[in-house]
CSV table of C-alpha atoms in Angstrom, one decimal:
chain,number,residue,atom,x,y,z
A,163,MET,CA,0.0,0.0,0.0
A,164,VAL,CA,1.5,3.3,-1.1
A,165,VAL,CA,1.4,6.0,1.5
A,166,LYS,CA,-0.2,9.2,0.2
A,167,VAL,CA,1.3,12.4,1.5
A,168,HIS,CA,-0.7,15.5,0.9
A,169,GLY,CA,1.5,18.6,1.0
A,170,SER,CA,4.3,20.5,-0.7
A,171,VAL,CA,7.6,18.7,-1.1
A,172,ARG,CA,9.4,21.9,-0.1
A,173,ALA,CA,7.5,22.7,3.0
A,174,ALA,CA,9.0,21.9,6.4
A,175,CYS,CA,6.3,19.7,8.0
A,176,PRO,CA,5.8,17.4,4.9
A,177,GLN,CA,9.6,17.1,4.6
A,178,ARG,CA,9.7,15.9,8.2
A,179,VAL,CA,7.3,13.0,7.2
A,180,LEU,CA,9.0,12.3,3.9
A,181,ALA,CA,12.5,12.1,5.5
A,182,CYS,CA,11.1,9.5,7.9
A,183,LEU,CA,9.4,7.5,5.1
A,184,LEU,CA,12.7,7.5,3.1
A,185,GLU,CA,14.7,6.4,6.2
A,186,LYS,CA,12.3,3.5,6.6
A,187,ASP,CA,12.2,2.8,2.8
A,188,VAL,CA,8.4,3.2,2.8
A,189,GLU,CA,6.8,3.7,-0.6
A,190,PHE,CA,5.0,7.0,-0.9
A,191,GLU,CA,3.3,9.3,-3.4
A,192,ILE,CA,3.2,13.1,-2.9
A,193,PHE,CA,-0.1,14.9,-3.7
A,194,HIS,CA,0.8,18.5,-4.0
A,195,VAL,CA,-1.3,21.0,-2.1
A,196,ASP,CA,-1.4,24.4,-3.7
A,197,LEU,CA,-0.9,26.7,-0.7
A,198,ASP,CA,-0.8,29.9,-2.8
A,199,ALA,CA,-4.3,29.1,-4.1
A,200,GLY,CA,-5.5,28.3,-0.5
A,201,GLU,CA,-6.2,24.7,-1.3
A,202,HIS,CA,-5.4,23.8,2.3
A,203,LYS,CA,-8.2,25.9,3.6
A,204,ARG,CA,-10.9,24.4,1.4
A,205,PRO,CA,-13.6,22.1,2.7
A,206,GLU,CA,-12.2,19.0,0.9
A,207,PHE,CA,-8.8,19.4,2.5
A,208,LEU,CA,-10.2,20.3,5.9
A,209,LEU,CA,-11.7,16.8,6.0
A,210,ARG,CA,-8.2,15.5,5.9
A,211,GLN,CA,-6.7,18.0,8.3
A,212,PRO,CA,-9.2,20.0,10.3
A,213,PHE,CA,-6.7,22.8,11.1
A,214,GLY,CA,-6.0,23.4,7.4
A,215,GLN,CA,-2.3,22.6,7.6
A,216,ILE,CA,0.0,20.3,5.7
A,217,PRO,CA,0.8,17.5,5.7
A,218,ALA,CA,-2.1,15.1,5.8
A,219,VAL,CA,-1.3,11.4,5.3
A,220,GLU,CA,-3.5,8.6,4.0
A,221,ASP,CA,-2.3,5.0,4.5
A,222,GLY,CA,-5.1,2.7,3.4
A,223,ASP,CA,-8.0,3.5,5.7
A,224,LEU,CA,-5.8,5.3,8.2
A,225,LYS,CA,-5.8,9.1,8.0
A,226,LEU,CA,-3.2,11.0,9.9
A,227,PHE,CA,-2.1,14.5,10.5
A,228,GLU,CA,0.5,16.4,12.7
A,229,SER,CA,4.0,15.5,11.3
A,230,ARG,CA,5.6,14.5,14.6
A,231,ALA,CA,2.8,12.0,15.4
A,232,ILE,CA,3.2,10.7,11.8
A,233,ILE,CA,6.9,10.1,12.1
A,234,ARG,CA,6.5,8.4,15.5
A,235,TYR,CA,3.9,6.1,13.9
A,236,TYR,CA,6.1,5.0,11.0
A,237,ALA,CA,9.2,4.7,13.2
A,238,ALA,CA,7.2,2.3,15.4
A,239,LYS,CA,5.4,0.5,12.7
A,240,TYR,CA,8.6,-0.3,10.9
A,241,VAL,CA,10.8,-0.5,13.9
A,242,ASP,CA,12.6,-3.6,12.5
A,243,ARG,CA,13.3,-2.0,9.1
A,244,GLY,CA,16.2,0.4,8.5
A,245,PRO,CA,17.7,2.5,11.3
A,246,ASN,CA,16.0,2.4,14.7
A,247,LEU,CA,14.7,5.9,15.1
A,248,LEU,CA,13.2,5.5,18.5
A,249,GLY,CA,15.9,4.3,20.9
A,250,ASN,CA,16.4,0.8,22.3
A,251,SER,CA,14.8,1.2,25.8
A,252,LEU,CA,12.1,3.0,27.7
A,253,GLU,CA,14.7,5.6,28.9
A,254,GLU,CA,16.2,6.1,25.4
A,255,ARG,CA,12.7,6.6,24.0
A,256,ALA,CA,12.1,9.2,26.7
A,257,VAL,CA,15.2,11.1,25.6
A,258,VAL,CA,14.1,11.0,22.0
A,259,ASP,CA,10.7,12.4,23.0
A,260,GLN,CA,12.5,15.0,25.1
A,261,TRP,CA,14.5,16.4,22.2
A,262,LEU,CA,11.4,16.2,19.9
A,263,GLU,CA,9.7,18.5,22.5
A,264,VAL,CA,12.8,20.8,22.5
A,265,GLU,CA,12.6,21.0,18.7
A,266,ALA,CA,8.8,21.7,18.9
A,267,HIS,CA,8.9,24.3,21.7
A,268,ASN,CA,12.3,25.9,21.9
A,269,PHE,CA,13.5,25.7,18.3
A,270,ASN,CA,10.7,25.5,15.7
A,271,ASP,CA,8.8,28.6,16.5
A,272,LEU,CA,11.9,30.8,16.4
A,273,VAL,CA,12.9,29.4,13.0
A,274,LYS,CA,9.4,29.7,11.6
A,275,THR,CA,9.1,33.3,12.6
A,276,LEU,CA,12.5,34.2,11.4
A,277,VAL,CA,12.1,32.5,8.0
A,278,PHE,CA,8.6,34.0,7.6
A,279,GLN,CA,10.0,37.5,8.1
A,280,ILE,CA,13.1,37.3,5.9
A,281,VAL,CA,12.2,34.6,3.3
A,282,ILE,CA,8.5,34.1,2.9
A,283,LEU,CA,7.2,37.7,3.2
A,284,PRO,CA,9.8,39.1,0.7
A,285,ARG,CA,8.9,36.2,-1.7
A,286,MET,CA,5.3,37.5,-1.5
A,287,GLY,CA,6.5,41.0,-2.3
A,288,GLU,CA,6.0,42.3,1.2
A,289,HIS,CA,8.4,43.7,3.8
A,290,GLY,CA,9.4,41.5,6.7
A,291,ASP,CA,9.9,42.7,10.2
A,292,LEU,CA,13.7,42.8,10.4
A,293,ALA,CA,13.7,43.7,14.1
A,294,LEU,CA,11.6,40.7,14.9
A,295,ALA,CA,13.8,38.5,12.7
A,296,GLN,CA,16.9,39.8,14.6
A,297,LYS,CA,15.3,39.0,17.9
A,298,CYS,CA,14.6,35.4,16.8
A,299,GLU,CA,18.2,35.1,15.6
A,300,GLN,CA,19.5,36.2,19.0
A,301,GLN,CA,17.3,33.7,20.7
A,302,LEU,CA,18.4,31.0,18.3
A,303,GLU,CA,22.1,31.8,19.1
A,304,LYS,CA,21.3,30.9,22.8
A,305,VAL,CA,19.4,27.7,21.8
A,306,PHE,CA,22.3,26.6,19.5
A,307,ASP,CA,24.8,27.3,22.3
A,308,ILE,CA,22.9,24.7,24.4
A,309,TYR,CA,22.9,22.3,21.5
A,310,GLU,CA,26.6,22.9,21.1
A,311,GLN,CA,27.3,22.0,24.7
A,312,HIS,CA,25.0,18.9,24.5
A,313,LEU,CA,26.5,17.7,21.2
A,314,SER,CA,30.0,18.0,22.6
A,315,LYS,CA,29.1,15.1,24.9
A,316,SER,CA,26.8,13.2,22.6
A,317,SER,CA,27.1,12.3,18.8
A,318,TYR,CA,23.4,12.8,18.3
A,319,LEU,CA,20.8,14.5,20.3
A,320,ALA,CA,19.4,11.4,22.0
A,321,GLY,CA,22.6,9.4,22.2
A,322,ASP,CA,25.0,7.5,20.0
A,323,SER,CA,22.6,7.0,17.0
A,324,PHE,CA,20.5,9.0,14.7
A,325,THR,CA,16.9,9.1,15.8
A,326,LEU,CA,13.7,11.1,15.2
A,327,ALA,CA,15.0,13.8,17.5
A,328,ASP,CA,17.7,14.6,14.9
A,329,LEU,CA,15.5,14.0,11.9
A,330,SER,CA,12.9,16.4,13.1
A,331,HIS,CA,15.4,19.3,12.9
A,332,LEU,CA,16.4,18.7,9.3
A,333,PRO,CA,13.8,20.8,7.4
A,334,ALA,CA,14.1,23.9,9.7
A,335,ILE,CA,17.9,23.9,9.6
A,336,ARG,CA,17.9,23.5,5.8
A,337,TYR,CA,15.7,26.7,5.7
A,338,LEU,CA,18.2,28.5,8.0
A,339,VAL,CA,21.3,27.5,6.1
A,340,ASN,CA,20.1,27.5,2.5
A,341,ASP,CA,17.3,30.1,2.4
A,342,ALA,CA,17.7,32.5,5.3
A,343,GLY,CA,21.4,33.2,5.2
A,344,MET,CA,21.7,32.0,8.8
A,345,GLY,CA,24.3,29.3,8.1
A,346,HIS,CA,26.6,31.0,10.7
A,347,LEU,CA,24.4,29.7,13.5
A,348,VAL,CA,25.5,26.2,12.5
A,349,SER,CA,29.0,26.7,11.0
A,350,GLU,CA,30.3,28.8,14.0
A,351,ARG,CA,29.7,25.9,16.3
A,352,LYS,CA,32.1,23.0,16.0
A,353,HIS,CA,29.8,20.2,17.2
A,354,VAL,CA,26.6,21.5,15.8
A,355,ASN,CA,28.3,21.9,12.5
A,356,ALA,CA,29.7,18.3,12.6
A,357,TRP,CA,26.2,17.0,13.5
A,358,TRP,CA,24.5,19.0,10.7
A,359,GLU,CA,27.1,17.7,8.2
A,360,ASP,CA,26.4,14.2,9.3
A,361,ILE,CA,22.6,14.2,9.4
A,362,SER,CA,22.2,16.3,6.2
A,363,ASN,CA,24.5,13.8,4.3
A,364,ARG,CA,22.3,10.8,5.1
A,365,SER,CA,21.1,9.2,1.9
A,366,ALA,CA,17.4,9.6,2.8
A,367,TRP,CA,17.8,13.3,3.2
A,368,LYS,CA,19.8,13.6,0.0
A,369,LYS,CA,17.1,11.7,-1.8
A,370,LEU,CA,14.5,14.2,-0.5
A,371,MET,CA,16.6,17.1,-1.6
A,372,GLU,CA,16.7,15.6,-5.1
A,373,LEU,CA,12.9,15.1,-5.0
A,374,SER,CA,12.5,18.8,-3.9
A,375,LYS,CA,14.4,20.0,-7.0
A,376,TYR,CA,15.7,23.2,-5.3
B,234,MET,CA,11.9,9.1,47.1
B,235,ALA,CA,12.7,7.8,43.6
B,236,ILE,CA,10.4,10.1,41.7
B,237,LYS,CA,11.2,13.8,42.0
B,238,VAL,CA,9.6,16.7,40.1
B,239,HIS,CA,11.6,19.9,40.2
B,240,GLY,CA,9.2,22.8,39.9
B,241,TYR,CA,6.2,24.1,41.7
B,242,ALA,CA,2.5,23.4,41.7
B,243,MET,CA,1.4,26.7,40.3
B,244,SER,CA,3.3,26.1,37.1
B,245,THR,CA,1.2,24.7,34.3
B,246,CYS,CA,4.0,22.5,33.0
B,247,THR,CA,4.8,21.1,36.4
B,248,ALA,CA,1.0,20.5,36.9
B,249,ARG,CA,1.0,18.5,33.7
B,250,VAL,CA,3.5,16.0,35.1
B,251,LEU,CA,1.8,16.0,38.6
B,252,LEU,CA,-1.6,15.1,36.9
B,253,CYS,CA,0.0,12.1,35.2
B,254,LEU,CA,1.6,11.0,38.5
B,255,SER,CA,-1.7,11.4,40.3
B,256,GLU,CA,-3.7,9.4,37.7
B,257,LYS,CA,-1.1,6.6,38.1
B,258,GLY,CA,-1.3,6.8,41.9
B,259,LEU,CA,2.5,7.1,42.1
B,260,GLU,CA,4.4,8.6,45.0
B,261,TYR,CA,6.5,11.6,44.3
B,262,GLU,CA,8.3,14.5,45.8
B,263,VAL,CA,8.0,18.1,44.5
B,264,VAL,CA,11.4,19.7,44.8
B,265,PRO,CA,10.8,23.5,44.8
B,266,VAL,CA,12.7,25.6,42.4
B,267,ASP,CA,13.3,29.2,43.5
B,268,VAL,CA,12.2,30.8,40.2
B,269,ALA,CA,11.6,34.2,41.8
B,270,ASN,CA,15.4,34.4,42.5
B,271,GLY,CA,16.4,32.9,39.1
B,272,ALA,CA,17.4,29.5,40.4
B,273,HIS,CA,16.1,27.9,37.2
B,274,LYS,CA,18.7,29.9,35.1
B,275,GLN,CA,21.7,28.8,37.1
B,276,GLN,CA,23.5,25.7,38.2
B,277,PRO,CA,22.7,23.2,39.7
B,278,TYR,CA,19.3,23.4,38.0
B,279,LEU,CA,20.7,23.8,34.5
B,280,SER,CA,22.3,20.4,34.7
B,281,LEU,CA,18.7,19.0,35.0
B,282,ASN,CA,17.2,21.3,32.3
B,283,PRO,CA,19.8,23.1,30.2
B,284,PHE,CA,17.1,25.4,28.8
B,285,GLY,CA,16.4,26.8,32.3
B,286,GLN,CA,12.7,25.9,32.2
B,287,ILE,CA,10.6,23.9,34.7
B,288,PRO,CA,9.9,21.2,35.4
B,289,ALA,CA,12.7,18.7,35.4
B,290,PHE,CA,12.2,15.1,36.4
B,291,GLU,CA,14.1,12.3,38.1
B,292,ASP,CA,13.1,8.7,38.4
B,293,GLY,CA,16.0,7.1,40.1
B,294,ASP,CA,18.8,7.5,37.6
B,295,VAL,CA,16.5,8.6,34.8
B,296,LYS,CA,16.6,12.3,34.2
B,297,ILE,CA,14.2,14.0,31.7
B,298,PHE,CA,12.9,17.4,31.0
B,299,GLU,CA,9.9,18.7,28.8
B,300,SER,CA,6.6,18.0,30.6
B,301,ARG,CA,5.1,16.2,27.6
B,302,ALA,CA,8.0,13.9,27.3
B,303,ILE,CA,7.9,13.2,31.0
B,304,SER,CA,4.2,12.3,31.0
B,305,LYS,CA,4.7,10.0,28.1
B,306,TYR,CA,7.6,8.3,29.9
B,307,LEU,CA,5.5,7.8,32.9
B,308,ALA,CA,2.5,6.5,30.9
B,309,ARG,CA,4.7,4.0,29.2
B,310,LYS,CA,6.8,2.8,32.2
B,311,TYR,CA,3.7,2.5,34.4
B,312,LYS,CA,1.4,1.3,31.6
B,313,ASP,CA,-0.1,-1.4,33.8
B,314,THR,CA,-0.6,0.8,36.9
B,315,GLY,CA,-4.0,2.6,36.9
B,316,ILE,CA,-5.5,3.4,33.5
B,317,ASP,CA,-3.7,3.2,30.2
B,318,LEU,CA,-3.1,6.9,29.3
B,319,LEU,CA,-1.6,6.2,25.9
B,320,GLY,CA,-4.0,3.9,24.2
B,321,SER,CA,-1.4,1.2,24.0
B,322,SER,CA,-3.8,-1.5,22.8
B,323,SER,CA,-2.7,-0.9,19.2
B,324,LEU,CA,-0.3,1.3,17.3
B,325,THR,CA,-3.1,2.9,15.4
B,326,VAL,CA,-5.0,3.8,18.6
B,327,SER,CA,-1.9,5.2,20.3
B,328,THR,CA,-1.1,7.2,17.2
B,329,ILE,CA,-4.5,8.9,17.4
B,330,VAL,CA,-3.8,9.8,21.0
B,331,ASP,CA,-0.4,11.1,19.9
B,332,THR,CA,-2.0,13.2,17.2
B,333,TRP,CA,-4.3,15.0,19.6
B,334,MET,CA,-1.3,15.5,22.0
B,335,GLU,CA,0.4,17.2,19.1
B,336,VAL,CA,-2.8,19.3,18.5
B,337,GLU,CA,-2.6,20.5,22.1
B,338,SER,CA,1.1,21.2,21.7
B,339,HIS,CA,0.8,23.2,18.5
B,340,GLN,CA,-2.8,24.5,18.1
B,341,PHE,CA,-4.1,25.0,21.7
B,342,ASN,CA,-1.0,25.8,23.7
B,343,SER,CA,0.1,29.0,22.0
B,344,PRO,CA,-3.1,31.1,22.2
B,345,MET,CA,-3.9,29.7,25.6
B,346,GLN,CA,-0.4,30.6,26.9
B,347,ALA,CA,-0.8,34.1,25.6
B,348,ILE,CA,-4.2,34.6,27.2
B,349,ILE,CA,-3.2,33.2,30.6
B,350,ARG,CA,-0.1,35.4,30.5
B,351,GLN,CA,-2.2,38.5,29.9
B,352,MET,CA,-5.0,37.7,32.3
B,353,ILE,CA,-3.3,35.9,35.2
B,354,VAL,CA,0.5,36.2,35.0
B,355,ASN,CA,0.9,39.8,34.1
B,356,PRO,CA,-1.2,41.1,37.0
B,357,ILE,CA,0.9,39.2,39.5
B,358,PHE,CA,4.0,41.1,38.3
B,359,GLY,CA,2.2,44.5,38.0
B,360,ILE,CA,2.4,44.4,34.2
B,361,ALA,CA,-0.5,45.9,32.2
B,362,THR,CA,-2.9,43.6,30.5
B,363,ASP,CA,-3.0,44.0,26.8
B,364,GLU,CA,-6.7,43.7,25.7
B,365,LYS,CA,-5.8,43.6,22.1
B,366,ILE,CA,-3.7,40.5,22.5
B,367,ILE,CA,-6.4,38.8,24.5
B,368,GLU,CA,-8.9,39.6,21.8
B,369,THR,CA,-6.6,38.3,19.0
B,370,GLU,CA,-5.7,35.1,20.9
B,371,LEU,CA,-9.3,34.4,21.9
B,372,GLU,CA,-10.2,34.5,18.2
B,373,LYS,CA,-7.5,32.0,17.4
B,374,LEU,CA,-8.5,29.8,20.4
B,375,GLY,CA,-12.1,29.9,19.3
B,376,LYS,CA,-11.3,28.5,15.9
B,377,VAL,CA,-9.3,25.7,17.5
B,378,LEU,CA,-12.2,25.0,19.9
B,379,ASP,CA,-14.6,24.8,16.9
B,380,VAL,CA,-12.5,21.8,15.7
B,381,TYR,CA,-12.6,20.3,19.2
B,382,GLU,CA,-16.4,20.7,19.3
B,383,GLU,CA,-16.7,18.8,16.1
B,384,ARG,CA,-14.2,16.1,17.3
B,385,LEU,CA,-15.9,15.7,20.7
B,386,SER,CA,-19.3,15.4,19.0
B,387,LYS,CA,-18.0,12.1,17.6
B,388,CYS,CA,-16.1,10.7,20.5
B,389,LYS,CA,-16.2,11.2,24.3
B,390,TYR,CA,-12.5,12.1,24.6
B,391,LEU,CA,-10.0,13.6,22.2
B,392,GLY,CA,-8.1,10.4,21.6
B,393,GLY,CA,-11.2,8.2,21.3
B,394,ASP,CA,-13.6,6.7,23.8
B,395,PHE,CA,-11.2,6.6,26.6
B,396,TYR,CA,-9.4,9.3,28.8
B,397,SER,CA,-5.8,9.7,27.8
B,398,LEU,CA,-2.8,12.1,27.9
B,399,ALA,CA,-4.4,13.8,24.9
B,400,ASP,CA,-7.1,15.2,27.3
B,401,LEU,CA,-4.8,15.5,30.3
B,402,HIS,CA,-2.3,17.8,28.6
B,403,HIS,CA,-5.0,20.4,28.3
B,404,ILE,CA,-5.9,20.5,31.9
B,405,PRO,CA,-3.3,22.9,33.4
B,406,TYR,CA,-4.1,25.9,31.2
B,407,LEU,CA,-7.9,25.1,31.4
B,408,VAL,CA,-7.8,25.1,35.2
B,409,TYR,CA,-6.6,28.8,35.1
B,410,PHE,CA,-8.7,29.7,32.1
B,411,MET,CA,-12.0,28.5,33.6
B,412,ARG,CA,-11.4,30.9,36.6
B,413,THR,CA,-11.3,33.9,34.2
B,414,PRO,CA,-14.3,35.9,32.8
B,415,LYS,CA,-13.6,34.3,29.4
B,416,SER,CA,-14.6,30.8,30.4
B,417,SER,CA,-17.7,31.1,28.3
B,418,VAL,CA,-15.5,30.2,25.3
B,419,ILE,CA,-15.6,26.7,26.8
B,420,THR,CA,-19.1,26.6,28.3
B,421,SER,CA,-20.7,27.9,25.1
B,422,ARG,CA,-19.6,24.8,23.2
B,423,PRO,CA,-21.8,21.9,24.4
B,424,HIS,CA,-19.4,19.0,23.7
B,425,VAL,CA,-16.3,20.9,24.8
B,426,SER,CA,-18.1,21.9,27.9
B,427,ALA,CA,-19.2,18.4,28.7
B,428,TRP,CA,-15.7,17.1,28.1
B,429,TRP,CA,-14.3,19.8,30.5
B,430,ASN,CA,-16.9,18.9,33.1
B,431,ASP,CA,-15.8,15.2,32.8
B,432,ILE,CA,-12.0,15.6,32.9
B,433,SER,CA,-12.0,18.4,35.5
B,434,SER,CA,-14.0,16.2,38.0
B,435,ARG,CA,-11.6,13.3,37.9
B,436,PRO,CA,-10.1,12.8,41.4
B,437,ALA,CA,-6.6,13.3,40.1
B,438,THR,CA,-7.5,16.6,38.4
B,439,VAL,CA,-9.3,17.9,41.5
B,440,LYS,CA,-6.3,17.0,43.7
B,441,VAL,CA,-3.8,18.8,41.5
B,442,ALA,CA,-6.0,21.7,40.7
B,443,GLU,CA,-6.4,22.5,44.4
B,444,THR,CA,-2.6,23.1,44.6
B,445,MET,CA,-2.7,25.4,41.6
B,446,LYS,CA,-3.2,28.6,43.5
B,447,VAL,CA,-2.0,32.0,42.1
């Protein structure tokens, strides 16, 4: 059964799901959702995702939304296939969940706001709020300092292996480094830089970059 | 005592963990953190939570932070104690619970946090209440609750027909919100209101809510 992913291949949350499906070698088909035309706010789409956001996933009869719940589903469903993305014990799983929460609450909103102001709004022909973007950048410096300290003791966020905790960061960091001119946040930190080089060179992520045709 | 929660009862994120512990009937110790004097931003607290936020959690040698990761750890480790808060009967069932935990985290939390800050937190510190922010955030919250109203017209709880962490995670902010003049946002929606009456009258909720005094 081919997994249907409704969303844009270049949008962060669908990318989170696609990266996981690629890591687990799960066959999928992307159904593009035209955000500019407001397709995600139309009644037909709201049946898939009641908050009008992407992605929405259809796997046979199962309908899913919220990218971090979706990646946890596939990581558990295919736990014996490909890399183990969830940790090997209850405690390791808790640390994976911990860093997924960090990504969701201490990292993601800062990146989203910054990217919206200096990438998305200008693309739409509007002026972004540079002061707000700068504030986000300053806060991200502090967050990345904490990551730097942590990654100086641990190869990956949740321990010695790549897990969902690392995967979940890939789309947002790509935006920072490639689109927002914020690569210095990564490159100025030795361990964050090594970690980013490692996780962004995984074959699953590279395959997604090819699919996204940047 | 093996289980320690570093934080204080008034804090919504601490309460989230205490609710889970109470549902499970587990013994625990609350280790107060002197937030008023900035203890959470210094050592030794930072070694428990490098982001300087509360709560932090210890279960013997296991140390975790992020309240939603802590509650999941407890629900998993003590799955057979008290009720199953994760819907562990099947991966599909637990994924639906996970989805609505993500909804709380990404749709509900942000407007609710902003409203509670304006209406309850700011007055404590003598900061002026911004009515414009309250108005804007109440509008956002209203749209989210419309989706909840639809969901809860189809099933008794957010994760399905059983009480789970998907419901529990909402309780801390709702305890405060329902004490404000804006509580009609909840009571005007029949299914959301019935859901709140149900989950707020659970013994574990009553016990923890009593300690949440501003």
